[in-house]
């Protein structure tokens, strides 16, 4: 094992399942035999705020915080959050962004506007971008709540974790009755590229 | 091995080290410690106390009776517990007692970013600082052992990034050989009236000397020799950033920083060419090294405002090396993105009270909780926040100073129990006239819905007396006590108007449960009838996240978000908002 530490950043809005996605990535890294550290922002997420989860894995990890500009991949369940945290991605890193738009209260109360050109902004910011409708694919898989696992499926292609590790991680992290649906969601995410 | 947060690891550490009594008051980022520890309730008695001072005193009582105890709080909570802290250092402990304090550098969810290490020095007691979850568990055991061996309370200090980060932890078993619990009567030891207190004072200094020697030899502190050109003295989470940014440097890692392990510090300083101190917030280590006569640098390069991070430290390194370098920042495409601040949930009962207050030209002295979010537009109905309970007392202060407008104090139920009662007593006792509103949503919401004296349930899960805020208000001597339903905007505004006009103190209690905790809608979801809507914008003045305004078009109510509270419908003069029937509108 090299000394290299792989960093993953997940962003979204409270209620989208970012923390569960973070749990799965951390678990997959553990199953693959790596040291793992994570950081998740608490509390404010339930009150409509942005959620950021950071996962780092390698032979030995020091900082739980991802240094800006070093993430191998940024996964975003809400599209403008991807732009807000774009500087976390390394120059040759990738962004996997769901086209979901959640309007913040600053917009709904008339104080700000939600940009109309998000896709163009994303393409100009990220050299490697996967832009997908995670919610639609989740519905195809059989559950509206599995958009986070669809995103992980797409992200998994940019990370060096074996398929078996992902499989076991999902099994360990979701209720057994939802396992098949979540595996379908994961596979649909992989195919979305 | 398990992936545990720092807080979960601290709880596990307390369990494994034989803690029998654990108390606290909720406060981010410390709250999860007790929430995790109560899983071991068959072995550990856990309670939420009304405030940190009471929590501390309860734990102290347990420790003096011989039981290992902990008390948990956030950094500002230690301010509340400072009175018993300072004198317990004189009494000492019998069973080990650890005060777990979670600091918040960068103020992710706090009103200030004070450095708890100052308190350790002020109280003359040891402070331990873990830098990850395994250390958090291990240092809890070490802290309790030191506490018992030297008969001193001990602080275990964590920060947001240690408490809320997760890392791998090896589990162990609970110790079985615990001290028997039986208080040994010994007034000269436990009653610091001056004649005995002065003797304790001298013993305190002697103990400090012994602790200093022990710290220099403790495995909690260690030197990591690498390149001898640069030696870095560091502690807490900063250690992890140092290992990322200066992998080649020698490091003195302090897990037990006070009393300062001078012998170890001198040994380290002698072995390197240049000494850099990397610490968050206060320059405690740097100033001590300079006082010891050791040349070193710290704040010259490392910022003391806000939290550190790998990139902020990389910036400091560049400065040291004479390079101009900045960490990556958000791209220009992010500059005009709408902010996503936390807001009152759709259906939050507090919204009703704040909206009713917008009808009046009043100054609102607020307090700490979900309702602090009432400060944001369009409600803009919190004018000051200071500390727990200040919402009540500051209203009285402004009134007595001669403020021309009426001043309304607003506090939550948990805050009221914490330190609002004494403010209310002050208003009655000192002939004030203030109108105080208690927002009773029957929970301690912002920190994650913990129980408090009004909820009727303990942390251990037992039913208990639910203290009545109404009865408390009358017992304090307030004659004008009334409850309002915050979902009835007209009734609430009328009640506020009447109480503001009264020439004596008033207590208004807004009673409605927290919508996030209830997890069910208040009533049927609402919908805008676009034909009837005149786009007057009145519904938008509530600031509800579910009501989306669009320029030049009727507002839209997000069905997924709507909690059915009906406030928007009440505010619409054109009857353009109505419930969604089963058939749909």
XYZ file of C-alpha atoms in Angstrom:
778
model
C 0.000 0.000 0.000
C 1.362 3.417 -0.890
C 1.306 6.419 1.438
C -1.237 8.146 -0.786
C -4.411 9.338 0.938
C -7.585 9.457 -1.183
C -10.069 12.203 -0.336
C -13.780 12.220 -1.126
C -16.161 15.131 -0.542
C -19.954 14.778 -0.524
C -22.245 17.823 -0.546
C -25.958 18.387 -0.544
C -28.843 19.724 1.484
C -30.191 18.344 4.752
C -32.463 15.319 4.230
C -30.867 14.102 0.991
C -28.953 11.250 2.585
C -25.428 12.701 2.446
C -24.558 11.251 5.845
C -25.621 7.736 4.813
C -23.587 8.070 1.621
C -20.591 9.123 3.719
C -21.121 6.101 5.964
C -21.077 3.782 2.938
C -17.867 5.243 1.491
C -16.125 5.015 4.877
C -17.344 1.453 5.347
C -16.193 0.417 1.848
C -12.736 1.866 2.539
C -12.564 -0.020 5.857
C -13.610 -3.276 4.171
C -10.838 -2.690 1.622
C -8.347 -2.603 4.502
C -7.612 1.138 4.659
C -7.301 3.476 7.627
C -10.253 5.895 7.432
C -11.177 9.259 8.883
C -14.347 11.194 8.197
C -15.866 14.536 9.110
C -19.517 15.416 8.953
C -21.176 18.736 9.750
C -24.005 18.350 12.252
C -27.292 19.897 13.164
C -27.777 22.823 10.847
C -28.451 20.409 8.026
C -31.950 19.647 9.307
C -32.794 23.304 9.204
C -32.228 23.676 5.472
C -28.492 24.309 5.503
C -25.791 22.796 3.287
C -24.360 19.432 4.362
C -20.701 18.583 3.752
C -19.230 15.175 4.481
C -15.528 14.437 4.025
C -13.942 10.984 3.841
C -10.229 10.249 3.630
C -8.666 6.822 3.337
C -5.178 5.393 2.898
C -2.490 3.423 4.742
C -2.545 6.041 7.504
C -4.700 9.176 7.596
C -3.902 12.235 9.727
C -6.350 15.054 9.026
C -10.051 14.202 8.852
C -10.523 17.444 6.891
C -9.880 17.258 3.162
C -7.336 19.901 2.133
C -8.882 22.097 -0.561
C -7.758 21.119 -4.048
C -6.956 17.482 -3.192
C -10.232 15.559 -3.474
C -10.230 12.716 -5.984
C -13.965 13.182 -6.427
C -16.717 15.565 -5.341
C -20.216 14.092 -5.189
C -23.118 16.553 -5.099
C -26.781 15.719 -4.565
C -27.741 19.346 -5.199
C -26.276 21.082 -8.213
C -25.311 24.568 -6.947
C -23.656 23.037 -3.878
C -21.211 21.419 -6.308
C -20.146 24.865 -7.523
C -19.915 26.208 -3.981
C -17.467 23.448 -3.004
C -15.726 23.077 -6.375
C -12.364 24.199 -4.959
C -12.103 20.964 -2.972
C -11.480 18.938 -6.148
C -7.896 18.257 -7.252
C -6.780 19.501 -10.705
C -7.260 15.998 -12.140
C -10.173 15.061 -9.895
C -13.762 14.452 -10.946
C -17.180 15.837 -10.052
C -20.338 13.727 -10.062
C -23.319 16.074 -9.819
C -27.020 15.339 -9.621
C -29.232 17.794 -11.497
C -31.488 18.184 -8.448
C -32.228 21.832 -7.632
C -33.351 22.722 -4.099
C -34.298 26.368 -3.787
C -32.914 27.943 -0.582
C -35.015 30.287 1.550
C -32.914 33.264 0.413
C -34.425 32.691 -3.026
C -37.969 31.793 -2.035
C -38.176 34.933 0.104
C -37.010 37.063 -2.819
C -33.558 38.053 -1.534
C -31.566 36.156 -4.163
C -32.007 34.256 -7.427
C -31.306 30.632 -8.276
C -29.000 30.621 -11.312
C -30.537 29.401 -14.581
C -27.223 28.400 -16.182
C -26.063 25.781 -13.683
C -25.070 23.166 -16.267
C -22.907 25.683 -18.141
C -21.259 26.797 -14.905
C -20.544 23.188 -13.935
C -18.983 22.409 -17.332
C -16.771 25.482 -17.122
C -15.641 24.738 -13.553
C -14.951 20.984 -13.711
C -12.553 19.356 -16.201
C -14.098 15.934 -15.473
C -17.840 16.144 -14.908
C -20.612 13.594 -14.737
C -24.007 15.328 -14.666
C -26.877 12.943 -14.001
C -30.467 12.892 -12.773
C -29.907 10.791 -9.650
C -33.535 11.134 -8.555
C -34.846 9.715 -11.853
C -32.427 6.791 -11.688
C -33.358 6.194 -8.054
C -37.034 6.013 -9.015
C -36.080 3.502 -11.750
C -34.275 1.424 -9.146
C -37.420 1.386 -7.044
C -36.995 4.116 -4.383
C -37.011 7.910 -4.451
C -34.770 7.864 -1.381
C -31.865 6.066 -3.102
C -30.492 9.041 -5.083
C -27.510 9.086 -2.734
C -26.596 5.486 -3.618
C -27.029 6.221 -7.350
C -24.481 9.016 -6.870
C -22.103 6.623 -5.096
C -22.367 4.177 -7.989
C -21.194 6.831 -10.426
C -18.485 8.012 -8.000
C -17.206 4.472 -7.452
C -15.752 4.427 -10.965
C -13.313 7.199 -9.980
C -12.146 5.462 -6.776
C -9.859 2.488 -6.195
C -12.184 0.487 -3.937
C -13.076 -3.057 -5.067
C -16.672 -3.852 -6.022
C -16.860 -6.374 -3.203
C -16.062 -3.634 -0.644
C -18.905 -1.446 -1.968
C -21.255 -4.420 -1.941
C -20.460 -5.230 1.693
C -20.609 -1.581 2.705
C -24.096 -1.101 1.284
C -25.218 -4.343 2.911
C -23.912 -3.170 6.292
C -25.389 0.328 6.016
C -28.972 -0.117 4.798
C -31.819 -2.209 6.234
C -31.766 -5.696 4.656
C -35.214 -5.253 3.079
C -33.827 -2.298 1.077
C -30.570 -3.964 0.079
C -31.675 -5.136 -3.406
C -33.127 -1.729 -4.301
C -29.965 0.026 -3.182
C -27.731 -2.352 -5.157
C -29.873 -1.657 -8.242
C -29.488 2.080 -7.588
C -25.709 1.651 -7.242
C -25.476 -0.238 -10.555
C -27.648 2.325 -12.361
C -25.291 5.038 -11.097
C -22.294 3.160 -12.502
C -23.979 2.859 -15.900
C -24.826 6.585 -15.981
C -21.337 7.530 -17.189
C -12.073 -1.812 15.122
C -15.004 0.555 14.860
C -15.317 3.927 13.145
C -16.373 6.191 16.009
C -16.808 9.929 16.383
C -14.686 11.595 19.036
C -17.789 11.979 21.164
C -18.776 8.325 20.848
C -15.201 7.380 21.743
C -15.235 9.613 24.827
C -18.462 7.925 25.923
C -16.979 4.484 25.335
C -13.877 5.558 27.254
C -15.991 6.641 30.210
C -17.818 3.318 30.176
C -14.615 1.266 29.954
C -12.950 3.310 32.708
C -15.728 2.581 35.199
C -17.613 5.886 35.270
C -20.769 5.532 37.356
C -22.340 9.003 37.127
C -22.444 11.185 33.998
C -24.135 14.564 33.818
C -24.270 17.458 31.385
C -26.258 20.072 29.513
C -26.680 19.849 25.718
C -24.248 22.026 23.733
C -22.742 21.535 20.289
C -20.247 19.925 19.823
C -20.493 17.990 23.129
C -24.078 16.721 23.102
C -23.523 13.253 21.658
C -21.247 12.181 24.538
C -24.112 11.658 26.974
C -26.398 10.462 24.187
C -23.906 7.675 23.509
C -23.134 6.977 27.159
C -26.780 6.354 28.061
C -26.610 3.200 25.928
C -24.705 1.810 28.941
C -27.361 2.903 31.397
C -27.262 -0.412 33.221
C -23.784 0.561 34.437
C -23.781 4.370 34.210
C -26.338 6.810 35.629
C -26.766 9.577 33.037
C -28.716 12.817 33.367
C -29.331 16.124 31.626
C -29.264 18.791 34.326
C -31.064 22.168 33.931
C -27.682 23.860 33.413
C -23.929 23.184 33.504
C -23.419 24.525 37.031
C -25.966 22.056 38.422
C -24.572 19.262 36.227
C -21.066 19.969 37.544
C -22.207 20.009 41.171
C -24.046 16.699 40.740
C -20.941 15.067 39.271
C -18.815 16.591 42.038
C -21.107 15.140 44.702
C -20.774 11.722 43.114
C -16.997 12.027 42.914
C -16.664 13.079 46.564
C -18.711 10.024 47.528
C -16.129 7.892 45.714
C -17.707 7.224 42.319
C -15.925 8.013 39.047
C -17.936 10.732 37.350
C -17.911 12.954 34.276
C -19.739 16.138 33.330
C -20.001 17.236 29.684
C -20.598 20.657 28.151
C -19.547 22.998 25.396
C -16.978 25.731 26.054
C -19.438 28.429 27.088
C -21.013 25.899 29.440
C -17.788 25.936 31.434
C -18.396 29.632 32.044
C -21.639 28.630 33.762
C -19.880 25.862 35.747
C -16.857 28.015 36.578
C -17.939 28.679 40.165
C -17.890 25.054 41.348
C -14.880 24.325 39.086
C -12.602 26.860 40.765
C -13.280 25.655 44.295
C -13.447 21.940 43.531
C -9.787 22.287 42.612
C -9.228 23.143 46.294
C -11.353 20.302 47.681
C -9.991 17.796 45.229
C -11.820 14.601 44.350
C -12.090 11.101 45.832
C -13.442 9.125 42.869
C -11.966 10.446 39.626
C -13.861 13.312 37.974
C -13.377 14.431 34.393
C -14.909 17.636 33.040
C -15.344 17.107 29.308
C -15.423 20.441 27.498
C -15.900 20.762 23.755
C -14.474 23.964 22.259
C -15.665 25.391 18.936
C -12.810 27.186 17.133
C -14.303 28.997 14.182
C -17.673 29.268 15.930
C -19.526 26.685 13.815
C -22.389 26.881 16.299
C -21.363 29.178 19.143
C -21.377 32.828 20.189
C -17.634 32.934 20.837
C -14.504 30.799 20.420
C -12.889 30.855 23.855
C -9.992 28.485 24.624
C -10.764 26.113 27.512
C -7.051 25.556 28.201
C -7.168 28.979 29.898
C -9.613 27.559 32.423
C -7.311 24.649 33.239
C -4.533 27.115 33.993
C -6.894 29.413 35.909
C -8.238 26.543 38.049
C -4.799 24.918 38.344
C -5.933 21.518 37.141
C -4.695 19.178 34.383
C -6.061 19.377 30.844
C -5.932 16.501 28.364
C -6.424 17.001 24.620
C -7.046 14.090 22.235
C -6.299 14.537 18.528
C -8.483 11.669 17.264
C -11.082 9.159 18.464
C -8.689 6.457 19.726
C -6.922 9.077 21.833
C -10.264 10.433 23.029
C -11.071 6.989 24.452
C -7.578 6.347 25.832
C -7.143 9.785 27.403
C -10.469 9.475 29.228
C -9.008 6.494 31.095
C -5.693 8.282 31.732
C -7.536 11.399 32.893
C -9.591 9.431 35.420
C -6.491 7.658 36.730
C -4.621 10.957 37.139
C -7.682 12.482 38.789
C -7.846 9.701 41.369
C -4.108 9.381 41.981
C -3.621 13.113 42.588
C -7.119 13.860 43.954
C -7.798 16.602 41.419
C -10.622 17.306 38.974
C -9.334 17.060 35.408
C -10.455 18.648 32.122
C -10.637 16.608 28.926
C -10.752 19.199 26.171
C -11.964 18.391 22.681
C -12.877 20.572 19.693
C -15.514 20.371 16.945
C -13.134 18.601 14.559
C -12.233 15.935 17.130
C -15.749 15.487 18.516
C -17.478 15.324 15.135
C -14.826 13.549 13.070
C -14.748 9.787 12.994
C -11.700 7.534 13.099
C -10.899 3.919 13.932
C -11.055 2.818 17.568
C -10.132 -0.462 19.237
C -12.698 -1.397 21.896
C -11.898 -2.695 25.382
C -13.674 -4.001 28.469
C -15.054 -2.104 31.450
C -12.806 -2.153 34.528
C -14.236 -4.093 37.419
C -12.206 -2.982 40.437
C -13.993 0.240 41.358
C -13.718 2.203 44.599
C -16.607 1.595 46.987
C -19.060 4.474 47.203
C -19.169 5.777 50.778
C -18.549 9.399 51.644
C -15.804 9.706 54.290
C -16.546 12.624 56.623
C -13.607 15.010 56.851
C -14.608 18.703 57.096
C -11.060 20.111 56.879
C -10.835 18.363 53.526
C -14.254 19.185 52.112
C -15.298 22.487 53.727
C -13.118 25.397 52.552
C -14.018 27.933 55.214
C -10.976 30.237 55.380
C -9.102 28.410 58.129
C -9.148 25.174 56.113
C -9.340 26.755 52.671
C -5.950 28.398 53.189
C -4.402 24.992 53.882
C -6.008 23.584 50.716
C -4.540 26.510 48.790
C -1.015 25.546 49.761
C -1.664 21.860 48.993
C -2.975 22.915 45.558
C 0.391 24.442 44.656
C 2.270 21.364 45.902
C 0.002 19.142 43.847
C 0.671 21.261 40.790
C 4.399 20.549 41.113
C 3.780 16.791 41.332
C 1.450 16.924 38.320
C 4.054 18.791 36.306
C 6.584 15.991 36.884
C 4.000 13.366 35.997
C 3.077 15.205 32.779
C 6.703 15.185 31.643
C 6.761 11.393 31.988
C 3.225 10.625 30.799
C 2.598 8.636 27.601
C -0.023 11.300 26.801
C 2.934 13.482 25.776
C 5.517 12.287 23.283
C 8.377 13.460 21.089
C 8.443 12.265 17.486
C 12.014 12.778 16.265
C 12.445 13.353 12.538
C 14.383 16.134 10.833
C 16.120 18.219 13.544
C 15.974 21.510 11.614
C 12.426 22.215 12.664
C 10.640 21.145 15.853
C 6.919 21.775 16.210
C 5.133 21.933 19.568
C 1.446 21.172 19.090
C -1.708 19.632 20.581
C -5.289 18.625 19.807
C -6.472 18.458 16.182
C -3.659 20.808 15.148
C -1.289 17.843 15.577
C -3.015 16.062 12.670
C -2.627 19.119 10.435
C 1.057 19.396 11.411
C 1.630 15.777 10.323
C -0.032 16.568 6.971
C 1.784 19.810 6.240
C 5.177 19.267 7.933
C 5.705 15.489 7.579
C 9.481 15.866 7.904
C 9.539 17.974 11.082
C 10.166 16.705 14.606
C 7.067 17.062 16.758
C 6.370 17.443 20.483
C 2.794 16.219 20.751
C 1.144 17.384 23.952
C -1.866 15.298 24.984
C -1.448 16.567 28.574
C -0.465 20.207 28.160
C -1.055 21.641 31.633
C 0.638 21.733 34.089
C 3.267 22.391 31.444
C 5.676 19.434 31.143
C 8.736 21.688 31.326
C 11.352 18.906 31.474
C 10.011 17.356 28.267
C 9.699 20.748 26.547
C 13.328 21.567 27.360
C 14.502 18.179 26.082
C 12.670 18.773 22.804
C 13.820 22.367 22.328
C 17.459 21.329 22.868
C 17.190 18.740 20.092
C 16.011 21.015 17.261
C 17.327 24.134 15.499
C 14.104 26.085 15.239
C 10.908 25.796 17.302
C 7.454 26.497 15.873
C 4.322 26.371 18.032
C 1.145 25.349 16.224
C -1.962 25.862 18.370
C -5.488 27.078 17.725
C -7.000 30.134 19.436
C -4.863 31.335 22.395
C -1.039 31.404 22.411
C -0.833 29.482 25.672
C 2.018 27.159 24.691
C 3.947 29.853 22.826
C 3.806 32.305 25.725
C 4.917 29.621 28.173
C 7.872 28.573 26.036
C 8.956 32.204 25.761
C 8.564 32.561 29.553
C 10.829 29.498 29.933
C 13.413 31.350 27.834
C 12.981 29.098 24.775
C 13.098 30.996 21.479
C 10.135 30.053 19.347
C 7.625 31.355 16.833
C 3.890 30.752 16.595
C 1.383 33.561 16.028
C 3.848 35.246 13.713
C 2.764 32.691 11.130
C -0.148 30.649 12.534
C -3.501 32.468 12.833
C -5.193 32.598 16.246
C -8.579 33.718 14.963
C -10.865 30.962 13.705
C -10.034 27.294 13.361
C -6.923 25.871 11.754
C -7.062 23.494 8.804
C -4.453 21.731 6.655
C -4.590 24.525 4.081
C -4.432 27.379 6.625
C -1.331 25.674 8.035
C 0.085 25.253 4.532
C -0.352 28.994 4.122
C 1.561 29.524 7.379
C 4.337 27.245 6.092
C 4.594 29.284 2.907
C 4.876 32.453 4.993
C 7.674 30.883 7.058
C 9.519 29.973 3.883
C 9.053 33.470 2.454
C 6.694 32.319 -0.314
C 3.428 34.028 -1.128
C 0.825 31.303 -1.536
C -2.935 31.078 -1.022
C -5.071 27.976 -0.654
C -7.689 27.234 -3.368
C -10.882 29.257 -2.970
C -14.363 28.861 -4.511
C -14.379 29.606 -8.272
C -15.784 32.878 -9.690
C -18.837 30.888 -10.827
C -19.742 30.521 -7.134
C -19.650 34.255 -6.343
C -23.348 35.022 -6.861
C -24.793 31.710 -5.666
C -27.701 32.165 -3.235
C -26.765 31.434 0.365
C -28.223 28.446 2.166
C -28.364 29.495 5.825
C -30.185 27.400 8.420
C -33.746 28.662 8.918
C -36.805 27.990 11.056
C -38.430 24.825 9.667
C -41.679 25.013 7.720
C -44.388 24.836 10.380
C -42.102 25.950 13.238
C -44.314 27.424 15.985
C -41.715 30.109 16.761
C -42.459 31.702 13.385
C -45.936 32.609 14.613
C -44.598 34.509 17.631
C -41.906 36.330 15.661
C -44.382 37.273 12.955
C -46.810 38.600 15.570
C -43.937 40.662 17.038
C -43.366 42.312 13.637
C -46.592 44.246 14.285
C -44.925 46.158 17.127
C -42.076 48.632 17.367
C -40.222 46.783 20.114
C -36.667 45.874 20.982
C -36.328 42.096 21.318
C -33.667 40.708 23.641
C -33.226 37.148 22.444
C -31.413 34.047 23.577
C -29.820 30.824 22.371
C -31.729 28.103 20.560
C -33.582 27.439 17.307
C -35.436 30.704 17.890
C -32.153 32.609 17.451
C -32.924 32.084 13.758
C -35.682 34.674 14.160
C -32.913 37.227 13.614
C -32.942 36.634 9.836
C -35.047 38.493 7.268
C -37.943 38.738 6.740
C -38.815 38.257 10.451
C -35.837 40.223 11.847
C -37.169 39.978 15.365
C -34.091 39.260 17.533
C -31.997 42.315 18.402
C -29.513 40.934 20.912
C -28.167 37.556 21.995
C -25.585 37.269 24.743
C -25.685 34.003 26.699
C -28.197 31.571 28.183
C -30.911 33.466 30.050
C -29.837 36.945 28.981
C -33.015 37.338 26.935
C -34.917 37.796 30.204
C -32.525 39.911 32.251
C -31.398 42.225 29.457
C -34.992 43.249 28.772
C -35.235 44.390 32.391
C -31.903 46.215 32.111
C -32.930 48.161 28.997
C -36.243 49.046 30.628
C -34.604 50.317 33.840
C -32.085 52.287 31.753
C -34.992 54.203 30.278
C -35.325 52.730 26.774
C -38.298 54.496 25.154
C -39.685 51.501 23.273
C -41.058 48.425 24.967
C -38.453 45.701 25.313
C -39.588 42.095 24.916
C -37.422 39.225 26.191
C -37.664 35.936 24.267
C -36.344 32.601 25.551
C -37.016 28.932 24.852
C -38.282 26.437 27.418
C -34.927 24.765 27.994
C -33.187 28.145 28.205
C -35.827 29.311 30.683
C -35.090 26.361 32.986
C -31.344 26.864 32.433
C -31.131 30.491 33.607
C -34.293 32.398 32.789
C -35.996 31.832 36.141
C -33.523 33.959 38.054
C -34.028 36.781 35.528
C -37.782 36.538 36.044
C -37.312 36.716 39.824
C -35.233 39.841 39.303
C -38.035 41.496 37.321
C -40.569 40.786 40.093
C -38.251 41.511 43.022
C -36.926 44.746 41.529
C -40.301 46.032 40.343
C -39.737 45.682 36.620
C -42.442 45.792 33.932
C -40.951 43.648 31.185
C -42.921 41.352 28.886
C -41.196 37.997 28.649
C -42.153 35.354 26.088
C -41.182 31.733 26.682
C -41.294 29.701 23.484
C -42.302 26.325 24.858
C -41.914 23.670 22.161
C -41.485 21.070 24.910
C -37.923 20.046 23.923
C -34.316 21.222 23.642
C -34.484 21.418 19.890
C -31.394 22.906 18.280
C -29.011 20.416 19.859
C -31.139 17.432 18.814
C -34.321 17.233 20.906
C -33.005 16.400 24.352
C -35.293 16.211 27.370
C -35.430 19.008 29.937
C -37.375 19.612 33.186
C -40.529 20.408 31.185
C -40.682 17.319 28.962
C -41.683 14.717 31.535
C -38.998 12.258 30.478
C -35.416 11.678 31.663
C -32.329 10.901 29.597
C -32.519 7.382 31.051
C -35.957 7.024 29.451
C -38.086 7.158 32.583
C -41.303 9.115 33.014
C -40.977 11.966 35.498
C -42.629 15.174 36.708
C -43.080 17.699 33.904
C -42.410 21.075 35.509
C -45.002 23.717 34.578
C -43.599 26.995 33.258
C -46.928 28.645 34.000
C -46.787 27.562 37.643
C -43.141 28.637 37.878
C -44.025 32.064 36.535
C -46.771 32.532 39.122
C -44.518 31.183 41.850
C -41.958 33.848 40.925
C -44.650 36.426 41.592
C -45.776 37.255 38.042
C -49.508 37.936 38.098
C -50.025 38.277 34.359
C -49.245 34.787 33.034
C -50.980 33.551 29.876
C -50.484 30.956 27.198
C -50.935 31.486 23.456
C -51.243 29.185 20.459
C -48.526 30.518 18.120
C -50.327 29.049 15.111
C -53.148 31.567 15.702
C -51.467 34.751 14.447
C -54.334 37.081 15.409
C -54.706 35.710 18.952
C -50.949 35.825 19.504
C -50.645 39.431 18.308
C -53.620 40.433 20.491
C -52.067 38.814 23.559
C -48.735 40.556 22.941
C -50.501 43.915 22.506
C -52.388 43.542 25.782
C -49.298 42.543 27.728
C -47.161 45.322 26.251
C -49.784 47.834 27.359
C -49.943 46.427 30.903
C -48.052 48.379 33.526
C -46.703 45.308 35.256
C -44.525 42.363 34.260
C -46.040 39.729 31.951
C -45.147 36.170 31.073
C -46.514 34.902 27.766
C -45.963 31.218 27.118
C -46.224 30.118 23.504
C -47.243 26.458 23.598
C -46.838 24.177 20.586
C -44.553 21.174 20.077
C -41.454 21.264 17.854
C -42.554 20.288 14.340
C -39.295 18.502 13.557
C -39.672 16.331 16.634
C -43.351 15.598 16.046
C -42.619 14.434 12.492
C -46.229 14.982 11.459
C -47.964 17.988 9.867
C -49.900 20.518 11.940
C -52.834 20.332 9.547
C -53.568 19.814 5.856
C -51.021 21.102 3.368
C -51.871 24.425 1.747
C -51.983 25.455 -1.884
C -52.112 28.811 -3.683
C -55.102 29.424 -5.944
C -53.281 31.274 -8.723
C -56.508 32.901 -10.003
C -57.292 34.522 -6.661
C -53.690 35.494 -5.867
C -52.940 39.243 -6.202
C -49.179 38.813 -5.635
C -49.281 41.124 -2.599
C -46.415 39.205 -1.002
C -47.963 38.997 2.486
C -47.486 35.222 2.675
C -43.796 35.661 1.864
C -43.352 37.925 4.906
C -43.470 34.827 7.109
C -40.147 33.612 5.710
C -41.391 30.040 5.435
C -39.047 27.828 3.337
C -42.069 26.073 1.790
C -43.472 29.268 0.263
C -41.509 30.095 -2.858
C -41.792 33.559 -4.335
C -41.247 34.214 -8.022
C -41.064 37.708 -9.513
C -44.142 38.530 -11.551
C -45.955 35.308 -10.679
C -47.997 33.940 -7.780
C -45.986 32.254 -4.992
C -45.852 28.493 -5.005
C -46.147 26.291 -1.907
C -43.748 23.317 -2.075
C -45.884 20.313 -1.265
C -42.909 18.278 -0.009
C -41.972 20.990 2.487
C -45.366 22.301 3.629
C -46.154 21.320 7.220
C -49.762 22.448 7.123
C -49.475 25.107 9.842
C -51.816 27.491 8.034
C -49.968 30.726 8.846
C -49.738 31.681 5.187
C -53.487 31.142 4.781
C -54.186 33.376 7.795
C -52.021 36.113 6.317
C -53.740 36.102 2.911
C -56.409 38.829 2.645
C -57.626 37.529 -0.696
C -58.422 33.983 0.428
C -56.022 32.721 -2.229
C -54.494 30.058 0.028
C -56.519 27.097 1.195
C -56.072 23.513 2.345
C -55.474 20.805 -0.206
C -58.476 18.493 0.029
C -58.224 14.767 -0.585
C -59.487 15.292 -4.103
C -56.879 18.036 -4.633
C -57.606 21.655 -5.536
